[in-house]
Amino acid sequence: MDSTSEFGALIIEAGASGDLKKLKEIRRKVNDDFELRRICDVYSDFSAGRNALHHAAHLGHFDVCKFLIQTVHVYIDALTHNMDTPLLEAAKEGHVKIVEYLIRQGAGVREANLEGATALHYAILNGNKELMELVVAKGIRVDSDSRDGTPLQMAAYRGDVGVVKFLLSRDAKPDICFLVPESPLVCAVASRSFECLELLLKAKANPNKYFSGFGPLSYAAREVDTRFLKALLEADADPNEPNIGHVKVIEDAALSNNLKALEILLPVTTVMKHYPEWTVDGVMQYCHSEQAQAEREDDREACLVALHKGAHICIGLKKYNNAILHFKSAHRLDPYDPTWLSNQSLCHARVDRRMLTLHSANECVRLTPRFPSPCPGDAGAATKIINRFFKAGIAFMLEPRDKDKDDKFRVVFYDYFALLYLMSSPEEIASFTIEPSKS
């Protein structure tokens, strides 16, 4: 083991254990502050890419963080493989004092990791009000999206009334949703938090607006507690608006055997002429009939065909965001077909959304682990792709203080091979040849 690796391993160990005395001893042995800083910045653990500052921040070792930043002058916004900064590592564990210190020292408070999570997302996950107030006061975006949704979606889904109230008071938009398709109103209904629903409606959340799939009224129609349904109707939610499968809200109630909801919806829903009898019993009976089931299946299939066609028209016009909307809606109708997720991933890649590309690919693999599967030992496309990325990686020299180069290096190696790992087993990856193709 060379001296750099030896010192690097010792520094990582000291940072993780909070051993400030050992760090000071290493500094004396290295006897070169520039070299010590270089080792601290460059050396990280192989599995996660955490350096000493990441470990110290994650485990709450304040004095070690202070020493590394003010004495060694390490790079404060270094990234792990998952694009976590030291500030994010501290936020995950609720170390408010360290987060506050890092911000004072110039750390970026708005940084998000590969999953889109910011310090605010982690504060909400941990129910840490002090951390929420700190990072919002320091300028973090309250509507930033992540694989778990926006902060408001997360708070509403958890039924956390205090956090919903806090976020709305800081101008969080009550209708925003993208990666997680359920609107904050839907999240409030799903969490059965009527107080959250009331707060969102008071903040002018649109009860007829939803991203893809099913609106708030469709979810409320399935709930035994009819307060949600009544509140949405009073807020001018439209009971005649069908969901993506052309199923109306009253049919959602009937299919859920929710008689109370059915009684509320019947007088405000336009009569559907193909129903033999427009009464509570008549709607309930027809909805569960074989004829109605066949009609719904035909509508679903027709809708999937239309969504597929519409998505590919959008792709041809390079309107990738519109194509993503089509694929998301199709996935809600047909959740067991991995093709919709795979196509979402490809469209996200077209507009350079790496986090969303990986997220969709990951969901696709969870659904069907063997889809798609590279061909082991093949000297064709897989080999060419791997060669391309190896050569691109070699073209960049890792300089931890050059953020642009560091980002490109990470993209070349981590993002690509993270996706490759998700799509294949380690054995398959190891079996690929990386010799140039003869063709």
XYZ file of C-alpha atoms in Angstrom:
439
model
C 0.000 0.000 0.000
C 1.466 3.404 -0.983
C 1.585 6.265 1.511
C -1.355 8.089 -0.104
C -3.613 5.039 0.195
C -2.371 4.327 3.691
C -2.984 7.873 4.892
C -6.289 7.994 3.007
C -7.574 4.880 4.756
C -6.496 6.245 8.146
C -8.156 9.604 7.454
C -11.425 7.902 6.476
C -11.294 5.811 9.651
C -10.593 8.853 11.822
C -13.391 10.851 10.186
C -15.894 8.042 10.709
C -14.885 7.454 14.321
C -14.638 11.148 15.192
C -11.005 10.753 16.250
C -9.706 14.323 16.026
C -6.483 13.393 17.801
C -5.626 10.828 15.122
C -6.322 13.365 12.357
C -3.914 15.819 13.956
C -1.276 13.080 14.200
C -1.730 12.268 10.496
C -1.315 15.955 9.681
C 2.015 16.009 11.493
C 3.186 12.868 9.686
C 2.225 14.137 6.235
C 3.866 17.479 7.052
C 2.454 19.106 3.928
C -0.939 20.820 4.176
C -1.453 20.888 0.409
C -0.778 17.130 0.166
C -3.010 16.422 3.163
C -5.834 18.401 1.586
C -5.372 16.515 -1.678
C -5.544 13.148 0.091
C -8.647 14.166 2.074
C -10.381 15.362 -1.089
C -9.429 12.478 -3.373
C -9.563 9.477 -1.058
C -13.032 7.997 -0.495
C -14.510 4.611 0.313
C -15.133 2.428 -2.719
C -18.718 1.422 -1.971
C -20.343 4.849 -1.552
C -17.673 7.373 -2.511
C -17.705 9.065 0.900
C -14.599 10.929 1.989
C -13.651 11.836 5.551
C -15.865 14.930 5.629
C -18.873 12.948 4.398
C -18.377 10.382 7.164
C -17.868 13.000 9.861
C -20.944 14.974 8.788
C -23.102 11.844 8.542
C -22.110 10.616 11.995
C -22.333 14.014 13.680
C -18.659 14.613 14.483
C -18.741 18.408 14.590
C -15.147 18.979 15.729
C -13.804 16.756 12.948
C -15.868 18.660 10.362
C -14.545 21.937 11.710
C -10.935 20.706 11.595
C -11.220 19.375 8.038
C -12.796 22.590 6.743
C -10.980 25.323 8.664
C -7.570 23.704 9.138
C -7.186 21.290 6.222
C -9.415 23.375 3.895
C -11.049 20.378 2.201
C -13.567 20.899 -0.582
C -16.868 21.502 1.195
C -19.243 20.318 -1.549
C -17.560 17.040 -2.506
C -19.912 14.448 -3.999
C -20.415 10.784 -3.207
C -21.408 8.292 -5.895
C -25.022 9.244 -5.153
C -24.182 12.972 -5.455
C -24.602 13.506 -1.711
C -22.668 16.470 -0.333
C -21.468 16.555 3.295
C -24.408 18.868 4.025
C -26.844 16.255 2.710
C -25.127 13.559 4.764
C -25.617 15.682 7.890
C -29.232 16.456 6.959
C -30.045 12.743 6.573
C -29.269 12.206 10.239
C -30.711 15.500 11.470
C -27.420 17.078 12.579
C -28.689 20.666 12.544
C -25.563 22.137 14.119
C -23.356 20.666 11.393
C -25.735 21.723 8.603
C -25.775 25.269 9.969
C -21.981 25.307 10.233
C -21.510 23.990 6.684
C -23.837 26.673 5.315
C -21.865 29.363 7.165
C -18.699 28.000 5.581
C -20.171 28.293 2.081
C -21.728 24.877 1.428
C -24.487 24.820 -1.185
C -27.828 24.480 0.592
C -29.792 23.850 -2.621
C -27.780 20.827 -3.747
C -29.754 17.674 -4.573
C -28.480 14.118 -4.886
C -29.025 11.642 -7.699
C -32.546 10.914 -6.417
C -33.382 14.617 -6.308
C -33.450 14.731 -2.504
C -32.402 17.967 -0.815
C -31.813 18.784 2.840
C -35.485 19.818 3.033
C -36.667 16.398 1.840
C -34.590 14.701 4.545
C -35.822 17.143 7.186
C -39.420 16.211 6.307
C -38.668 12.474 6.294
C -37.236 12.827 9.801
C -39.884 15.266 11.024
C -37.133 17.740 11.907
C -38.860 21.146 12.084
C -35.697 22.945 13.209
C -33.805 21.767 10.134
C -36.741 22.662 7.854
C -36.826 26.216 9.157
C -33.055 26.551 8.836
C -32.700 25.416 5.222
C -35.804 27.301 4.044
C -34.485 30.474 5.686
C -31.199 29.921 3.830
C -32.929 29.838 0.454
C -33.619 26.196 -0.351
C -36.285 25.629 -3.015
C -39.528 24.501 -1.366
C -40.899 22.923 -4.561
C -37.882 20.852 -5.626
C -38.833 17.421 -6.964
C -37.377 14.054 -6.013
C -38.165 10.382 -6.497
C -40.285 10.687 -3.332
C -42.051 13.790 -4.661
C -41.949 17.439 -3.665
C -41.675 18.398 0.018
C -45.398 19.235 0.021
C -46.340 15.871 -1.493
C -44.223 14.087 1.110
C -45.751 16.055 3.986
C -49.317 15.528 2.729
C -48.731 11.817 2.179
C -47.451 11.536 5.746
C -50.483 13.462 6.989
C -48.178 15.949 8.705
C -50.451 18.947 9.209
C -47.776 21.146 10.785
C -45.334 20.651 7.916
C -48.028 21.195 5.259
C -48.982 24.445 7.001
C -45.307 25.474 7.230
C -44.587 24.779 3.546
C -47.704 26.584 2.341
C -46.758 29.579 4.490
C -43.410 29.588 2.637
C -45.167 29.780 -0.751
C -45.042 26.108 -1.707
C -47.271 25.634 -4.757
C -50.230 23.387 -3.802
C -50.597 21.670 -7.192
C -47.038 20.816 -8.267
C -46.201 17.182 -9.002
C -44.067 15.428 -11.587
C -42.001 12.393 -10.669
C -44.619 11.228 -8.170
C -47.848 11.634 -10.168
C -50.222 11.996 -7.210
C -51.000 15.654 -6.495
C -50.726 16.962 -2.910
C -54.540 16.745 -2.695
C -54.411 13.071 -3.672
C -51.640 12.530 -1.103
C -53.813 14.114 1.590
C -56.738 11.814 0.727
C -54.418 8.788 0.637
C -53.094 9.636 4.120
C -56.684 10.164 5.331
C -55.684 13.575 6.674
C -58.726 15.805 6.342
C -56.845 18.706 7.945
C -54.168 18.523 5.237
C -56.894 18.482 2.578
C -58.534 21.561 4.095
C -55.213 23.428 4.202
C -54.503 22.631 0.552
C -57.978 23.676 -0.597
C -57.666 26.887 1.413
C -54.386 27.506 -0.443
C -56.356 27.278 -3.723
C -55.258 23.784 -4.747
C -57.158 22.854 -7.902
C -59.360 19.777 -7.223
C -59.649 19.109 -10.971
C -55.933 19.202 -11.704
C -53.856 16.066 -11.636
C -50.702 14.965 -13.362
C -51.567 11.523 -14.685
C -53.810 8.684 -13.683
C -56.542 9.542 -11.191
C -57.722 12.811 -9.682
C -58.438 13.643 -6.034
C -62.157 12.980 -6.480
C -61.520 9.441 -7.751
C -59.501 8.657 -4.623
C -62.071 10.302 -2.349
C -64.878 8.248 -3.936
C -63.242 5.095 -2.586
C -62.883 6.410 0.970
C -65.386 5.397 3.647
C -64.983 8.835 5.248
C -67.144 10.984 2.955
C -65.801 14.296 4.323
C -63.078 14.201 1.653
C -65.617 13.743 -1.133
C -67.920 16.482 0.178
C -65.064 18.969 0.650
C -63.784 18.411 -2.890
C -67.277 18.781 -4.381
C -67.776 22.002 -2.402
C -64.475 23.201 -3.906
C -65.975 22.687 -7.393
C -64.403 19.335 -8.208
C -66.076 18.001 -11.368
C -67.773 14.601 -10.796
C -68.293 14.172 -14.551
C -64.593 14.254 -15.421
C -63.443 10.678 -16.204
C -60.026 9.340 -15.258
C -57.531 8.105 -17.843
C -59.429 4.827 -18.265
C -62.686 6.693 -19.004
C -64.089 5.583 -15.632
C -66.162 8.253 -13.915
C -66.024 9.081 -10.229
C -69.422 7.533 -9.502
C -68.151 4.289 -11.025
C -65.073 4.418 -8.776
C -67.440 4.596 -5.808
C -69.556 1.710 -7.118
C -66.536 -0.477 -7.865
C -65.363 0.146 -4.283
C -68.831 -0.781 -2.956
C -68.973 2.641 -1.317
C -72.731 3.203 -0.958
C -72.424 6.477 0.985
C -70.217 8.000 -1.710
C -72.560 6.695 -4.395
C -75.518 8.410 -2.736
C -73.626 11.716 -2.662
C -72.448 11.475 -6.270
C -75.654 10.311 -7.952
C -77.500 13.688 -7.811
C -74.472 15.678 -9.083
C -73.424 13.315 -11.869
C -74.816 13.606 -15.380
C -76.958 10.579 -16.273
C -74.991 7.966 -18.226
C -77.438 6.774 -20.878
C -76.039 3.272 -21.278
C -76.988 2.499 -17.647
C -80.366 0.665 -17.620
C -81.365 2.218 -14.287
C -79.947 5.476 -12.893
C -80.369 4.746 -9.184
C -77.922 3.802 -6.445
C -78.810 0.118 -6.773
C -78.912 0.323 -10.571
C -75.455 1.899 -10.844
C -74.009 -0.561 -8.346
C -75.497 -3.566 -10.136
C -74.500 -2.502 -13.652
C -70.940 -1.524 -12.627
C -70.313 -5.065 -11.403
C -71.915 -6.758 -14.405
C -69.887 -8.686 -16.981
C -71.031 -6.291 -19.685
C -69.675 -3.262 -17.803
C -66.395 -5.052 -17.080
C -65.992 -5.861 -20.781
C -66.740 -2.240 -21.706
C -64.156 -0.954 -19.233
C -61.547 -3.362 -20.584
C -62.276 -2.233 -24.151
C -61.972 1.404 -23.061
C -58.697 0.649 -21.280
C -57.215 -1.067 -24.338
C -58.339 1.757 -26.624
C -56.852 4.302 -24.240
C -53.512 2.445 -24.128
C -53.367 2.364 -27.929
C -54.108 6.095 -28.071
C -51.500 6.889 -25.410
C -48.871 4.770 -27.172
C -49.582 6.453 -30.500
C -49.644 9.923 -28.932
C -46.347 9.318 -27.144
C -44.573 8.299 -30.329
C -45.959 11.299 -32.197
C -44.517 13.496 -29.420
C -41.169 11.704 -29.669
C -41.130 12.281 -33.427
C -41.659 15.991 -32.756
C -38.988 15.875 -29.993
C -41.593 16.864 -27.408
C -40.178 14.453 -24.855
C -41.929 15.913 -21.804
C -45.313 15.369 -23.452
C -44.269 11.831 -24.357
C -43.368 11.193 -20.707
C -46.877 12.294 -19.673
C -48.369 9.774 -22.110
C -46.142 6.955 -20.829
C -46.927 7.807 -17.195
C -50.651 7.650 -17.886
C -50.229 4.349 -19.715
C -48.281 2.950 -16.757
C -51.121 3.867 -14.410
C -53.566 1.965 -16.634
C -51.236 -0.974 -17.243
C -48.866 -1.122 -14.244
C -47.437 -4.576 -15.006
C -46.010 -3.787 -18.448
C -42.364 -2.653 -18.018
C -42.320 -1.110 -21.503
C -43.985 2.069 -20.256
C -41.289 2.583 -17.616
C -38.518 1.732 -20.054
C -39.836 4.314 -22.519
C -40.108 6.903 -19.749
C -36.453 6.280 -18.921
C -35.392 6.775 -22.541
C -37.351 10.034 -22.821
C -35.848 11.368 -19.591
C -32.415 10.542 -21.005
C -33.232 12.540 -24.138
C -33.711 15.687 -22.062
C -30.692 14.927 -19.844
C -32.585 14.167 -16.638
C -30.162 11.613 -15.258
C -31.894 11.179 -11.914
C -35.273 10.522 -13.534
C -33.675 8.259 -16.150
C -32.211 6.090 -13.407
C -35.405 6.191 -11.370
C -37.583 4.947 -14.242
C -35.016 2.305 -15.159
C -34.853 1.166 -11.532
C -38.647 0.878 -11.329
C -38.623 -1.069 -14.599
C -36.073 -3.533 -13.212
C -38.013 -3.946 -9.961
C -41.034 -4.885 -12.026
C -39.181 -7.270 -14.340
C -35.585 -7.871 -13.177
C -34.557 -9.534 -16.452
C -35.862 -6.781 -18.743
C -33.866 -5.909 -20.787
C -30.847 -8.214 -20.550
C -27.533 -7.522 -22.330
C -25.987 -10.404 -24.242
C -22.944 -11.734 -22.297
C -19.699 -11.941 -24.258
C -21.189 -10.198 -27.274
C -18.789 -8.011 -29.229
C -21.547 -5.805 -30.572
C -23.479 -2.946 -29.025
C -22.613 -3.656 -25.382
C -18.882 -3.766 -26.152
C -18.974 -0.558 -28.152
C -20.885 1.256 -25.433
C -18.506 0.115 -22.696
C -15.473 1.058 -24.797
C -16.970 4.447 -25.468
C -17.446 5.181 -21.777
C -14.050 3.851 -20.747
C -12.351 6.068 -23.326
C -14.431 9.055 -22.279
C -13.504 8.421 -18.655
C -9.807 8.238 -19.423
C -10.083 11.582 -21.231
C -10.875 13.343 -17.937
C -8.393 13.773 -15.105
C -10.080 13.814 -11.727
C -9.483 17.128 -10.012
C -11.689 17.409 -6.898
C -11.535 21.191 -6.896
C -12.713 21.473 -10.490
C -16.466 20.890 -10.138
C -17.049 20.719 -13.885
C -14.454 17.988 -14.420
C -15.556 16.174 -11.295
C -19.182 16.141 -12.472
C -18.187 14.844 -15.913
C -16.023 12.124 -14.399
C -18.883 11.040 -12.151
C -21.365 11.049 -15.028
C -19.070 8.952 -17.200
C -18.341 6.282 -14.622
C -20.943 6.307 -11.888
C -24.167 7.198 -13.692
C -23.550 4.833 -16.580
C -22.374 1.868 -14.546
C -25.054 2.440 -11.898
C -27.637 2.075 -14.639
C -25.799 -0.918 -16.111
C -25.752 -2.551 -12.672
C -29.496 -2.025 -12.297
C -30.141 -3.637 -15.665
C -27.810 -6.630 -15.215
C -26.332 -8.953 -12.643
C -22.677 -8.451 -11.599
C -21.849 -11.717 -13.365
C -23.242 -10.404 -16.637
C -21.290 -7.164 -16.342
C -18.075 -9.058 -15.595
C -18.598 -11.287 -18.641
C -18.701 -8.409 -21.129
C -15.648 -8.182 -23.366
C -14.074 -4.748 -23.549
C -11.824 -5.491 -26.502
C -12.537 -3.285 -29.535
C -14.896 -4.840 -32.047
C -13.271 -6.249 -35.210
C -16.106 -4.832 -37.328
